[in-house]
Amino acid sequence: MTTTVFPAFRTTDAAATIDLLVTLGFTERLIVRNEHDPALVEHAEFALDDNGGIMFGSVRNDGSALDSVGGSSMYVVVDTEREVDRLYQEIVDMGHAIVRPVATQVHGGREFDFRDHDGNSWGVGSYRGA
């Protein structure tokens, strides 16, 4: 059996979320926009290579658990430490709040943490786990 995990969250700014995901190396699989307001996303899926992806949609204020914006946490693994450093600079240039600057970790790999426009926590690193 193969299991794939897709973190899911809602956003207050779909365009900013899409820009962030593309910067981090995700590719669009599906975007279903609201027929009355195309700036709103009903459902979106973005893939990260063949290793899974992320699903998101615009805030709906429908009382679901997903509508509590800003509480999600994701870790994105990239191939090289050089890629970590490149992405760190791009995230800084995009204006995201850096929580933990880029550094080599004692357990291996190079990582940094930031918060997006909605307050979600993101980690980016070259460490793939033990």
PDB file of C-alpha atoms in Angstrom:
ATOM      1  CA  MET A   1       0.000   0.000   0.000  1.00  0.00           C
ATOM      2  CA  THR A   2       1.261   3.464  -0.909  1.00  0.00           C
ATOM      3  CA  THR A   3       0.295   6.399   1.296  1.00  0.00           C
ATOM      4  CA  THR A   4       0.558  10.030   0.276  1.00  0.00           C
ATOM      5  CA  VAL A   5      -0.023  12.936   2.645  1.00  0.00           C
ATOM      6  CA  PHE A   6      -1.586  16.151   1.394  1.00  0.00           C
ATOM      7  CA  PRO A   7      -1.616  18.988   3.936  1.00  0.00           C
ATOM      8  CA  ALA A   8      -4.753  21.081   3.432  1.00  0.00           C
ATOM      9  CA  PHE A   9      -5.467  24.626   4.525  1.00  0.00           C
ATOM     10  CA  ARG A  10      -7.397  27.770   3.661  1.00  0.00           C
ATOM     11  CA  THR A  11      -5.960  31.127   2.677  1.00  0.00           C
ATOM     12  CA  THR A  12      -7.029  34.756   2.729  1.00  0.00           C
ATOM     13  CA  ASP A  13      -5.027  35.473  -0.445  1.00  0.00           C
ATOM     14  CA  ALA A  14      -5.031  32.717  -3.072  1.00  0.00           C
ATOM     15  CA  ALA A  15      -2.741  34.622  -5.456  1.00  0.00           C
ATOM     16  CA  ALA A  16      -0.077  35.052  -2.746  1.00  0.00           C
ATOM     17  CA  THR A  17      -0.385  31.372  -1.817  1.00  0.00           C
ATOM     18  CA  ILE A  18       0.046  30.326  -5.450  1.00  0.00           C
ATOM     19  CA  ASP A  19       3.121  32.577  -5.809  1.00  0.00           C
ATOM     20  CA  LEU A  20       4.628  31.045  -2.666  1.00  0.00           C
ATOM     21  CA  LEU A  21       3.984  27.459  -3.777  1.00  0.00           C
ATOM     22  CA  VAL A  22       5.478  28.078  -7.228  1.00  0.00           C
ATOM     23  CA  THR A  23       8.554  29.682  -5.613  1.00  0.00           C
ATOM     24  CA  LEU A  24       8.974  26.584  -3.428  1.00  0.00           C
ATOM     25  CA  GLY A  25       8.895  24.306  -6.493  1.00  0.00           C
ATOM     26  CA  PHE A  26       5.275  23.139  -6.495  1.00  0.00           C
ATOM     27  CA  THR A  27       3.410  22.765  -9.786  1.00  0.00           C
ATOM     28  CA  GLU A  28      -0.270  23.321 -10.376  1.00  0.00           C
ATOM     29  CA  ARG A  29      -2.399  20.199 -10.791  1.00  0.00           C
ATOM     30  CA  LEU A  30      -5.850  21.712 -10.407  1.00  0.00           C
ATOM     31  CA  ILE A  31      -7.432  25.052  -9.567  1.00  0.00           C
ATOM     32  CA  VAL A  32     -11.206  25.413  -9.295  1.00  0.00           C
ATOM     33  CA  ARG A  33     -12.107  29.083  -9.002  1.00  0.00           C
ATOM     34  CA  ASN A  34     -15.336  30.542  -7.638  1.00  0.00           C
ATOM     35  CA  GLU A  35     -17.645  31.212 -10.585  1.00  0.00           C
ATOM     36  CA  HIS A  36     -18.789  34.569  -9.141  1.00  0.00           C
ATOM     37  CA  ASP A  37     -15.361  35.782  -7.958  1.00  0.00           C
ATOM     38  CA  PRO A  38     -12.385  34.221  -9.782  1.00  0.00           C
ATOM     39  CA  ALA A  39      -9.962  35.603  -7.158  1.00  0.00           C
ATOM     40  CA  LEU A  40     -11.429  33.035  -4.753  1.00  0.00           C
ATOM     41  CA  VAL A  41     -10.308  29.423  -5.025  1.00  0.00           C
ATOM     42  CA  GLU A  42     -12.794  26.684  -4.172  1.00  0.00           C
ATOM     43  CA  HIS A  43     -10.151  23.954  -4.373  1.00  0.00           C
ATOM     44  CA  ALA A  44      -6.540  23.811  -5.547  1.00  0.00           C
ATOM     45  CA  GLU A  45      -3.971  21.039  -5.716  1.00  0.00           C
ATOM     46  CA  PHE A  46      -0.253  21.657  -6.166  1.00  0.00           C
ATOM     47  CA  ALA A  47       2.257  18.822  -6.550  1.00  0.00           C
ATOM     48  CA  LEU A  48       5.835  18.607  -5.316  1.00  0.00           C
ATOM     49  CA  ASP A  49       7.572  16.238  -7.720  1.00  0.00           C
ATOM     50  CA  ASP A  50       6.037  12.779  -7.292  1.00  0.00           C
ATOM     51  CA  ASN A  51       6.191  12.943  -3.503  1.00  0.00           C
ATOM     52  CA  GLY A  52       2.837  14.456  -2.623  1.00  0.00           C
ATOM     53  CA  GLY A  53       1.571  17.952  -2.558  1.00  0.00           C
ATOM     54  CA  ILE A  54      -0.684  20.517  -0.946  1.00  0.00           C
ATOM     55  CA  MET A  55      -4.385  21.286  -1.238  1.00  0.00           C
ATOM     56  CA  PHE A  56      -5.876  24.662  -0.372  1.00  0.00           C
ATOM     57  CA  GLY A  57      -8.840  26.902  -0.901  1.00  0.00           C
ATOM     58  CA  SER A  58      -9.939  30.408  -0.049  1.00  0.00           C
ATOM     59  CA  VAL A  59     -11.487  31.116   3.340  1.00  0.00           C
ATOM     60  CA  ARG A  60     -15.217  30.431   3.238  1.00  0.00           C
ATOM     61  CA  ASN A  61     -16.303  31.349   6.768  1.00  0.00           C
ATOM     62  CA  ASP A  62     -18.323  28.129   6.824  1.00  0.00           C
ATOM     63  CA  GLY A  63     -17.312  27.021  10.317  1.00  0.00           C
ATOM     64  CA  SER A  64     -15.114  24.129   9.188  1.00  0.00           C
ATOM     65  CA  ALA A  65     -11.856  23.332  10.963  1.00  0.00           C
ATOM     66  CA  LEU A  66      -9.945  24.437   7.862  1.00  0.00           C
ATOM     67  CA  ASP A  67     -11.234  28.007   8.188  1.00  0.00           C
ATOM     68  CA  SER A  68      -8.992  28.747  11.173  1.00  0.00           C
ATOM     69  CA  VAL A  69      -6.332  30.410   9.034  1.00  0.00           C
ATOM     70  CA  GLY A  70      -2.719  30.487  10.148  1.00  0.00           C
ATOM     71  CA  GLY A  71      -2.419  27.304  12.143  1.00  0.00           C
ATOM     72  CA  SER A  72      -0.884  25.021   9.543  1.00  0.00           C
ATOM     73  CA  SER A  73       2.710  23.849   9.528  1.00  0.00           C
ATOM     74  CA  MET A  74       4.555  22.359   6.556  1.00  0.00           C
ATOM     75  CA  TYR A  75       8.115  21.179   5.891  1.00  0.00           C
ATOM     76  CA  VAL A  76       9.304  21.230   2.275  1.00  0.00           C
ATOM     77  CA  VAL A  77      12.303  19.079   1.365  1.00  0.00           C
ATOM     78  CA  VAL A  78      14.538  20.222  -1.485  1.00  0.00           C
ATOM     79  CA  ASP A  79      17.404  18.358  -3.139  1.00  0.00           C
ATOM     80  CA  THR A  80      20.461  20.361  -2.118  1.00  0.00           C
ATOM     81  CA  GLU A  81      21.773  22.752   0.492  1.00  0.00           C
ATOM     82  CA  ARG A  82      22.441  25.219  -2.323  1.00  0.00           C
ATOM     83  CA  GLU A  83      18.719  25.103  -3.173  1.00  0.00           C
ATOM     84  CA  VAL A  84      17.899  25.830   0.492  1.00  0.00           C
ATOM     85  CA  ASP A  85      20.105  28.925   0.371  1.00  0.00           C
ATOM     86  CA  ARG A  86      18.560  30.096  -2.922  1.00  0.00           C
ATOM     87  CA  LEU A  87      15.025  29.657  -1.604  1.00  0.00           C
ATOM     88  CA  TYR A  88      15.907  31.419   1.635  1.00  0.00           C
ATOM     89  CA  GLN A  89      16.869  34.535  -0.324  1.00  0.00           C
ATOM     90  CA  GLU A  90      13.717  34.331  -2.461  1.00  0.00           C
ATOM     91  CA  ILE A  91      11.502  34.015   0.633  1.00  0.00           C
ATOM     92  CA  VAL A  92      13.269  37.010   2.225  1.00  0.00           C
ATOM     93  CA  ASP A  93      12.804  38.987  -1.015  1.00  0.00           C
ATOM     94  CA  MET A  94       9.083  38.103  -1.016  1.00  0.00           C
ATOM     95  CA  GLY A  95       8.800  39.715   2.428  1.00  0.00           C
ATOM     96  CA  HIS A  96       7.834  36.669   4.476  1.00  0.00           C
ATOM     97  CA  ALA A  97       8.661  36.735   8.193  1.00  0.00           C
ATOM     98  CA  ILE A  98      11.771  34.666   8.895  1.00  0.00           C
ATOM     99  CA  VAL A  99      11.352  32.679  12.121  1.00  0.00           C
ATOM    100  CA  ARG A 100      14.663  30.782  11.999  1.00  0.00           C
ATOM    101  CA  PRO A 101      17.417  31.887   9.598  1.00  0.00           C
ATOM    102  CA  VAL A 102      19.080  29.399   7.278  1.00  0.00           C
ATOM    103  CA  ALA A 103      21.626  27.226   9.076  1.00  0.00           C
ATOM    104  CA  THR A 104      23.263  23.818   8.913  1.00  0.00           C
ATOM    105  CA  GLN A 105      21.645  21.473  11.434  1.00  0.00           C
ATOM    106  CA  VAL A 106      23.441  19.084  13.811  1.00  0.00           C
ATOM    107  CA  HIS A 107      21.171  16.225  12.649  1.00  0.00           C
ATOM    108  CA  GLY A 108      22.101  16.902   9.022  1.00  0.00           C
ATOM    109  CA  GLY A 109      20.913  19.125   6.245  1.00  0.00           C
ATOM    110  CA  ARG A 110      20.390  22.839   5.990  1.00  0.00           C
ATOM    111  CA  GLU A 111      17.077  24.486   6.952  1.00  0.00           C
ATOM    112  CA  PHE A 112      15.149  27.683   7.619  1.00  0.00           C
ATOM    113  CA  ASP A 113      11.655  28.518   8.897  1.00  0.00           C
ATOM    114  CA  PHE A 114       9.270  31.320   7.957  1.00  0.00           C
ATOM    115  CA  ARG A 115       5.636  32.382   8.254  1.00  0.00           C
ATOM    116  CA  ASP A 116       3.498  33.145   5.226  1.00  0.00           C
ATOM    117  CA  HIS A 117       0.982  35.976   4.745  1.00  0.00           C
ATOM    118  CA  ASP A 118      -1.653  34.002   6.709  1.00  0.00           C
ATOM    119  CA  GLY A 119       0.680  33.078   9.575  1.00  0.00           C
ATOM    120  CA  ASN A 120       1.222  29.451   8.535  1.00  0.00           C
ATOM    121  CA  SER A 121       4.583  27.993   9.538  1.00  0.00           C
ATOM    122  CA  TRP A 122       6.860  26.691   6.799  1.00  0.00           C
ATOM    123  CA  GLY A 123      10.184  24.918   7.060  1.00  0.00           C
ATOM    124  CA  VAL A 124      12.439  24.441   4.047  1.00  0.00           C
ATOM    125  CA  GLY A 125      15.400  22.123   4.195  1.00  0.00           C
ATOM    126  CA  SER A 126      17.552  19.486   2.600  1.00  0.00           C
ATOM    127  CA  TYR A 127      17.038  16.991   5.431  1.00  0.00           C
ATOM    128  CA  ARG A 128      14.864  14.064   4.248  1.00  0.00           C
ATOM    129  CA  GLY A 129      14.563  12.343   7.605  1.00  0.00           C
ATOM    130  CA  ALA A 130      16.305   9.340   9.091  1.00  0.00           C
TER     131      ALA A 130
END
